[in-house]
Tab-separated table of C-alpha atoms and ligand atoms in Angstrom:
chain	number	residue	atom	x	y	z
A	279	UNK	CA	81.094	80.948	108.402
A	280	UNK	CA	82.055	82.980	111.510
A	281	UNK	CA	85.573	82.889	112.885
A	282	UNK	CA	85.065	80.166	115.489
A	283	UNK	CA	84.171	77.722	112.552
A	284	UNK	CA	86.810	78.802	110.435
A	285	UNK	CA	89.232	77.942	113.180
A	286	UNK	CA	87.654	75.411	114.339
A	287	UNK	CA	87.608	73.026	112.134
A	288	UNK	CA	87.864	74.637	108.290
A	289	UNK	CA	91.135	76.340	108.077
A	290	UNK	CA	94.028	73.791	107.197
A	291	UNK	CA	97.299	73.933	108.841
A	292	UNK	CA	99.409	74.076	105.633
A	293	UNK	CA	97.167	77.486	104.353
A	294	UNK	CA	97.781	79.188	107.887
A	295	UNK	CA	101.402	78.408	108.228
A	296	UNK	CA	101.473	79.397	104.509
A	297	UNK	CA	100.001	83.006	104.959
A	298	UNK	CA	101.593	83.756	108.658
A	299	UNK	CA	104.740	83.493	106.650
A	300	UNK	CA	104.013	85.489	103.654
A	301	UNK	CA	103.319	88.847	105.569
A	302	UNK	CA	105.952	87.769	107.799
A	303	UNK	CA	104.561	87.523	111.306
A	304	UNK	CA	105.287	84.278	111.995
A	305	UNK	CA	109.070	85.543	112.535
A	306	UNK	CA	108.337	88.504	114.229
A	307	UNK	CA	106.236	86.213	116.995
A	308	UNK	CA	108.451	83.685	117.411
A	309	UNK	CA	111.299	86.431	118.299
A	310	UNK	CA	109.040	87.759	120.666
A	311	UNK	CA	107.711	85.017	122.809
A	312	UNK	CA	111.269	83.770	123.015
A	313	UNK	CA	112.083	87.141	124.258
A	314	UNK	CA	109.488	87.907	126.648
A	315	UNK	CA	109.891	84.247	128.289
A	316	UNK	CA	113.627	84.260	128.412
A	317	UNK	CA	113.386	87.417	130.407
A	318	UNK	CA	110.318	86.909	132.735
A	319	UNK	CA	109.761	82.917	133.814
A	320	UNK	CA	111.965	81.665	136.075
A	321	UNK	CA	113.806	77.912	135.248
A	322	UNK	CA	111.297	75.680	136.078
A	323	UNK	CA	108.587	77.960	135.801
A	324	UNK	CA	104.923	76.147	134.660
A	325	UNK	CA	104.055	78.177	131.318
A	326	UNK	CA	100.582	77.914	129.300
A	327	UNK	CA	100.974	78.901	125.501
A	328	UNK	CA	96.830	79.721	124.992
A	329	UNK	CA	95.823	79.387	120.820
A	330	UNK	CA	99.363	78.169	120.258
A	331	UNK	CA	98.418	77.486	117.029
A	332	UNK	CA	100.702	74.919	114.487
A	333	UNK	CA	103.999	75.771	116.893
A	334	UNK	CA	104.784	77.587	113.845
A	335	UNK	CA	107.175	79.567	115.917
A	336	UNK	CA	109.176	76.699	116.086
A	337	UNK	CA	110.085	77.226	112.576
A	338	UNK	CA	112.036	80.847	113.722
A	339	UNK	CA	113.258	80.172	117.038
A	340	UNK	CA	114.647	77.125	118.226
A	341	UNK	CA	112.722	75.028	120.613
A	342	UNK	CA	115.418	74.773	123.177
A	343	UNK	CA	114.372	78.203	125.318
A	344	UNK	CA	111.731	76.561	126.106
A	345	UNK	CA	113.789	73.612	127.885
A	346	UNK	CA	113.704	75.209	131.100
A	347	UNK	CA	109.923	75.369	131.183
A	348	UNK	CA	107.441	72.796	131.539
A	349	UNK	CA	104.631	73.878	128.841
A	350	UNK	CA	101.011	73.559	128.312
A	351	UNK	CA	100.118	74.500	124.615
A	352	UNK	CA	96.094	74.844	124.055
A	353	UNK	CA	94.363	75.532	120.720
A	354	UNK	CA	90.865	75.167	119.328
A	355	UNK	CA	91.681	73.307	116.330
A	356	UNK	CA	92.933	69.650	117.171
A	357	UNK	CA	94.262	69.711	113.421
A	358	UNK	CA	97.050	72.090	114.419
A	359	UNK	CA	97.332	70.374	117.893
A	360	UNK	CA	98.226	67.423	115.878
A	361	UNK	CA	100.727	69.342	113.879
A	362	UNK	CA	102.119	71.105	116.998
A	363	UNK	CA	102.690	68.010	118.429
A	364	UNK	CA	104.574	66.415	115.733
A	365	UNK	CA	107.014	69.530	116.160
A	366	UNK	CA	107.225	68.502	119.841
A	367	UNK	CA	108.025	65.277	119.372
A	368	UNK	CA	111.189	66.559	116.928
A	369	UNK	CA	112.063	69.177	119.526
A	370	UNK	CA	113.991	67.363	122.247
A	371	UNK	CA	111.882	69.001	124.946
A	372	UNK	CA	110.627	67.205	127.539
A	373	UNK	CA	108.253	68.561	129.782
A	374	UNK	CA	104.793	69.358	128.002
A	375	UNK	CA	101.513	68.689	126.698
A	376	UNK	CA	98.564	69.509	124.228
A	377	UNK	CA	94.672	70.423	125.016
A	378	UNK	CA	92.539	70.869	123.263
A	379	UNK	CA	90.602	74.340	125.081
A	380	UNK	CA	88.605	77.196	124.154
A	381	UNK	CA	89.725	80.444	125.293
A	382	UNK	CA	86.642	81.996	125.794
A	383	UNK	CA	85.881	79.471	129.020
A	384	UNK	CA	88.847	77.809	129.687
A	385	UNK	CA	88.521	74.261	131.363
A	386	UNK	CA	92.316	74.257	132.084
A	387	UNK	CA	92.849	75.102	135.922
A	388	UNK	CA	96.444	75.587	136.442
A	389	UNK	CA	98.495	76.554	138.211
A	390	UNK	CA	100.289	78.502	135.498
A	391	UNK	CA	103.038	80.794	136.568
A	392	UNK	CA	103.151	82.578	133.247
A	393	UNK	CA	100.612	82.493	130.146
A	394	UNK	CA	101.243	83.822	126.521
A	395	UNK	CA	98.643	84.563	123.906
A	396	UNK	CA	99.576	85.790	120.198
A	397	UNK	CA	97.381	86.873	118.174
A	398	UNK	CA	94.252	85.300	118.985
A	399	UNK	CA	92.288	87.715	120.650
A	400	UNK	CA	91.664	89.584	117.452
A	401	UNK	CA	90.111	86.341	116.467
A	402	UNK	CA	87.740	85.735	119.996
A	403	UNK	CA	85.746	87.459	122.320
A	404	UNK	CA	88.658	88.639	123.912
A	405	UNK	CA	87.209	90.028	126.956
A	406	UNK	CA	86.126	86.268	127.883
A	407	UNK	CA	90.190	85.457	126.639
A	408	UNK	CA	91.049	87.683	129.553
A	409	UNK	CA	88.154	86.550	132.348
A	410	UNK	CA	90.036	82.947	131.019
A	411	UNK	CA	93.208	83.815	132.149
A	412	UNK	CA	92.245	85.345	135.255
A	413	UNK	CA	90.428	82.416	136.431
A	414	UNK	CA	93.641	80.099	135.944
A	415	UNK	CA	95.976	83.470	137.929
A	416	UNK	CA	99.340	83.112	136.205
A	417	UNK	CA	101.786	85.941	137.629
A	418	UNK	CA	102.636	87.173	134.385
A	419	UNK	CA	101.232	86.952	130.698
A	420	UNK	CA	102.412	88.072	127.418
A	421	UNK	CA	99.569	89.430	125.055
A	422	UNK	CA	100.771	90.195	121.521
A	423	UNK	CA	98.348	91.904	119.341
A	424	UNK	CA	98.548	93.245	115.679
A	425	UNK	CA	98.225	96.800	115.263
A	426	UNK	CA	97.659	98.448	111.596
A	427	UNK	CA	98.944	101.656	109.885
A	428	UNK	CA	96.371	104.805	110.307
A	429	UNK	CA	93.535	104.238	108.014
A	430	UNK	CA	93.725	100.170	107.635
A	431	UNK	CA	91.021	98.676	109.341
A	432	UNK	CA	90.916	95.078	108.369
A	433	UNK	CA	92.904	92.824	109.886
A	434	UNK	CA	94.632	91.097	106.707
A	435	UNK	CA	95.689	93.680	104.348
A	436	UNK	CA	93.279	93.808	101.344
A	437	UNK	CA	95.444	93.660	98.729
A	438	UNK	CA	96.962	90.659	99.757
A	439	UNK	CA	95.152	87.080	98.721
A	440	UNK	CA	95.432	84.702	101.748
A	441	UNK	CA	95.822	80.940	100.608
A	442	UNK	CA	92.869	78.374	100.327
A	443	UNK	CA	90.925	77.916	103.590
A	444	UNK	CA	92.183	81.223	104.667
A	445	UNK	CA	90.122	82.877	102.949
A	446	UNK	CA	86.835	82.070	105.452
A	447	UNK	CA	88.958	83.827	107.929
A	448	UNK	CA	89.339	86.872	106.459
A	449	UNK	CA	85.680	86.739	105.131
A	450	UNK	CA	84.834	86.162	108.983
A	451	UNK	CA	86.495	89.584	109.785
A	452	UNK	CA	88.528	88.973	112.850
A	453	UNK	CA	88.644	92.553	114.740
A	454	UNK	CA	91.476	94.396	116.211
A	455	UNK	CA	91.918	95.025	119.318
A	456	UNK	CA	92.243	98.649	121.204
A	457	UNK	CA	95.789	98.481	123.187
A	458	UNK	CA	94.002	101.318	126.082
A	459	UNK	CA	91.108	99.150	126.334
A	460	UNK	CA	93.195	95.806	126.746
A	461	UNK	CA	95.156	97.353	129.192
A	462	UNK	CA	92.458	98.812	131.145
A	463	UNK	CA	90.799	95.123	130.942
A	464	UNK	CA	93.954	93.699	132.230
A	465	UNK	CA	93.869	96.452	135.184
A	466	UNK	CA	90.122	95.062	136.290
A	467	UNK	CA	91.738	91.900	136.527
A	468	UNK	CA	94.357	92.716	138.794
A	469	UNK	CA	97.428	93.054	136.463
A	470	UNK	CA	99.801	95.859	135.232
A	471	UNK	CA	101.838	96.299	132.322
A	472	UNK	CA	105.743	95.349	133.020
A	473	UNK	CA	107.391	95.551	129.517
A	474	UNK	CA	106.226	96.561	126.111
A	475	UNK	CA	108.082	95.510	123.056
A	476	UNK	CA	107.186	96.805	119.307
A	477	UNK	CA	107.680	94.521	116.456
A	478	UNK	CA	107.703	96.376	113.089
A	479	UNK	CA	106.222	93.746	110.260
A	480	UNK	CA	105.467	93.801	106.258
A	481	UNK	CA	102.587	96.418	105.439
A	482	UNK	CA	103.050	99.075	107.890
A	483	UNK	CA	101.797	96.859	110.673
A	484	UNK	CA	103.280	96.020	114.109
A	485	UNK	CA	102.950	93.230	116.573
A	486	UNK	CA	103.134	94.856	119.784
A	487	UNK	CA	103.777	92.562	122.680
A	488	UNK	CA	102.894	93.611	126.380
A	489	UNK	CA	103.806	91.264	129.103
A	490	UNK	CA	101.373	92.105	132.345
A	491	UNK	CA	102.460	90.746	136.098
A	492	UNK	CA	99.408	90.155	138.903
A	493	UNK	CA	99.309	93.098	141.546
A	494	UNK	CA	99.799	90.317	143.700
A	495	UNK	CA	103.419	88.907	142.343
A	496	UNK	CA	103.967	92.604	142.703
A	497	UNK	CA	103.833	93.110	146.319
A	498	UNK	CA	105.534	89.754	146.880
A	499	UNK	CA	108.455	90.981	145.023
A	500	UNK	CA	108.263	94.277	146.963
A	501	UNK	CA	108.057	92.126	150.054
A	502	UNK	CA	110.949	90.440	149.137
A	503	UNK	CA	112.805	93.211	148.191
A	504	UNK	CA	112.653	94.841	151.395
A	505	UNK	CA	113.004	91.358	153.380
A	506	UNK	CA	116.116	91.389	151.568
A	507	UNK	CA	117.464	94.643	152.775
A	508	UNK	CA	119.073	94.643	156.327
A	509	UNK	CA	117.723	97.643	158.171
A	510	UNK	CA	119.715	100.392	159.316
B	266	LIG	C1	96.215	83.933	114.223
B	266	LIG	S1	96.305	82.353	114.908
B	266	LIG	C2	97.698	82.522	116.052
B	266	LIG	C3	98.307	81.198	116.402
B	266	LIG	C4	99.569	81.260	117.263
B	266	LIG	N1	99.342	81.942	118.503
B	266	LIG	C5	100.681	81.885	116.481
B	266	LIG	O1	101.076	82.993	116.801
B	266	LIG	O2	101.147	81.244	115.512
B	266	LIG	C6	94.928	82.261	116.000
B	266	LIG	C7	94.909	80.962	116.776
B	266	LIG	O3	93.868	81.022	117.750
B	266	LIG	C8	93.190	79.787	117.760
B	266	LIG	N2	91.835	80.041	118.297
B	266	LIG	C9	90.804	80.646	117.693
B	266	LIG	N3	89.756	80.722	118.530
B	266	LIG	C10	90.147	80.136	119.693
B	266	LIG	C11	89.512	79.891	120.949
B	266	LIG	N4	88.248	80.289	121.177
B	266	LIG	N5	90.212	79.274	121.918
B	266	LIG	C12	91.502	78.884	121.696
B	266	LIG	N6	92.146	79.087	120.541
B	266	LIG	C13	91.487	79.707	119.542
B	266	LIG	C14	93.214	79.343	116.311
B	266	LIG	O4	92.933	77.979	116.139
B	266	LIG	C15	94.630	79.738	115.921
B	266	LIG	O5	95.546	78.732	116.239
């Protein structure tokens, strides 16, 4: 079973939600989107959440930052949609929706002002993740991605036993990715690197979380900057 099956349709929401807690990611994530969109989208701002998973996050960081926002969580398994969903419904927020969407060629068109994606381009091809969002053009995205202690390759440590259907995910390898190359990826897309923040998690790992802006929000806020200062 490769990785798109296991997430497709194999692994249950129980086992992942179940293991992302164990090794203690799940927190660390949740802190971090909460962070990174508190301090980049603007109130009102239209924000896509791409392989949002179970909305475990919900679990570690109250729903209501998101109030502000009106939010379109995608995922590739309708199973967690469903479960994601449920969470919604408890949350008191308002202004979203679900979709079912692969990454890899997104059919979702926008207009996004800001996109996150956690941990899911490990489990893609995650050059396609990034031609995805560059199609759809938000001004800013958050990418977190998992990086290991010097000498651990695999992606789930192998001393620790993942639960049940999480097992074909590990057996399907999912693959690190190389912070330069994402960046430089990013660059061919038109987008920099604003912020970088460094989560340190269970096992030596860290989730390190880089939000990008468009060269194009860029100039506009230079633009504005200067309309904004009288001249001399
Ligand atoms: C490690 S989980 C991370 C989930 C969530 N972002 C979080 O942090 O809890 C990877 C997620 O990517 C989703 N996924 C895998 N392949 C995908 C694809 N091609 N398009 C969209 N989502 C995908 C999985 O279903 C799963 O929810």
């Amino acid at each position: 079973m490769n990785l798109r099956q296991a997430w497709t349709g194999f692994v249950t929401p129980e086992d992942y939600e179940l293991h992302m807690a164990s090794i203690g990611q799940a927190q660390a994530n949740a802190v971090l989107v909460r962070e990174a969109v508190i301090n980049w989208a603007a109130a009102g701002a239209r924000l896509w959440i791409a392989g949002a998973g179970t909305g475990q996050m919900f679990d570690f960081a109250s729903a209501a930052f998101l109030s502000p926002f009106d939010v379109t969580f995608s995922d590739i398994n309708a199973q967690f949609l469903e479960r994601l969903e449920a969470r919604l419904a408890q949350s008191g927020l308002t202004q979203w929706r679900t979709q079912l969407d692969d990454l890899e060629q997104t059919a979702l068109a926008g207009p996004f002002d800001m996109a996150a994606v956690v941990l899911v381009f490990e489990h893609i091809a995650w050059r396609k993740g990034i031609a995805s969002i560059a199609k759809v053009a938000p001004a800013r995205c958050l990418i977190v991605i998992q990086q290991n202690p010097a000498g651990m390759t695999a992606a789930v440590t192998p001393s620790r036993v993942p639960p049940g259907t999480m097992k074909a995910v590990v057996a399907a390898k999912p693959v690190l990715v190389d912070e330069a190359e994402l960046i430089a990826e990013m660059a061919t897309k038109g987008y920099r690197e604003l912020e970088r923040t460094i989560s340190d998690v269970p096992d030596g790992k860290k989730m390190l979380a880089l939000v990008f802006e468009s060269n194009r929000r860029f100039i506009d806020r230079i633009k504005m900057r200067q309309t904004e200062v009288p001249e001399e």
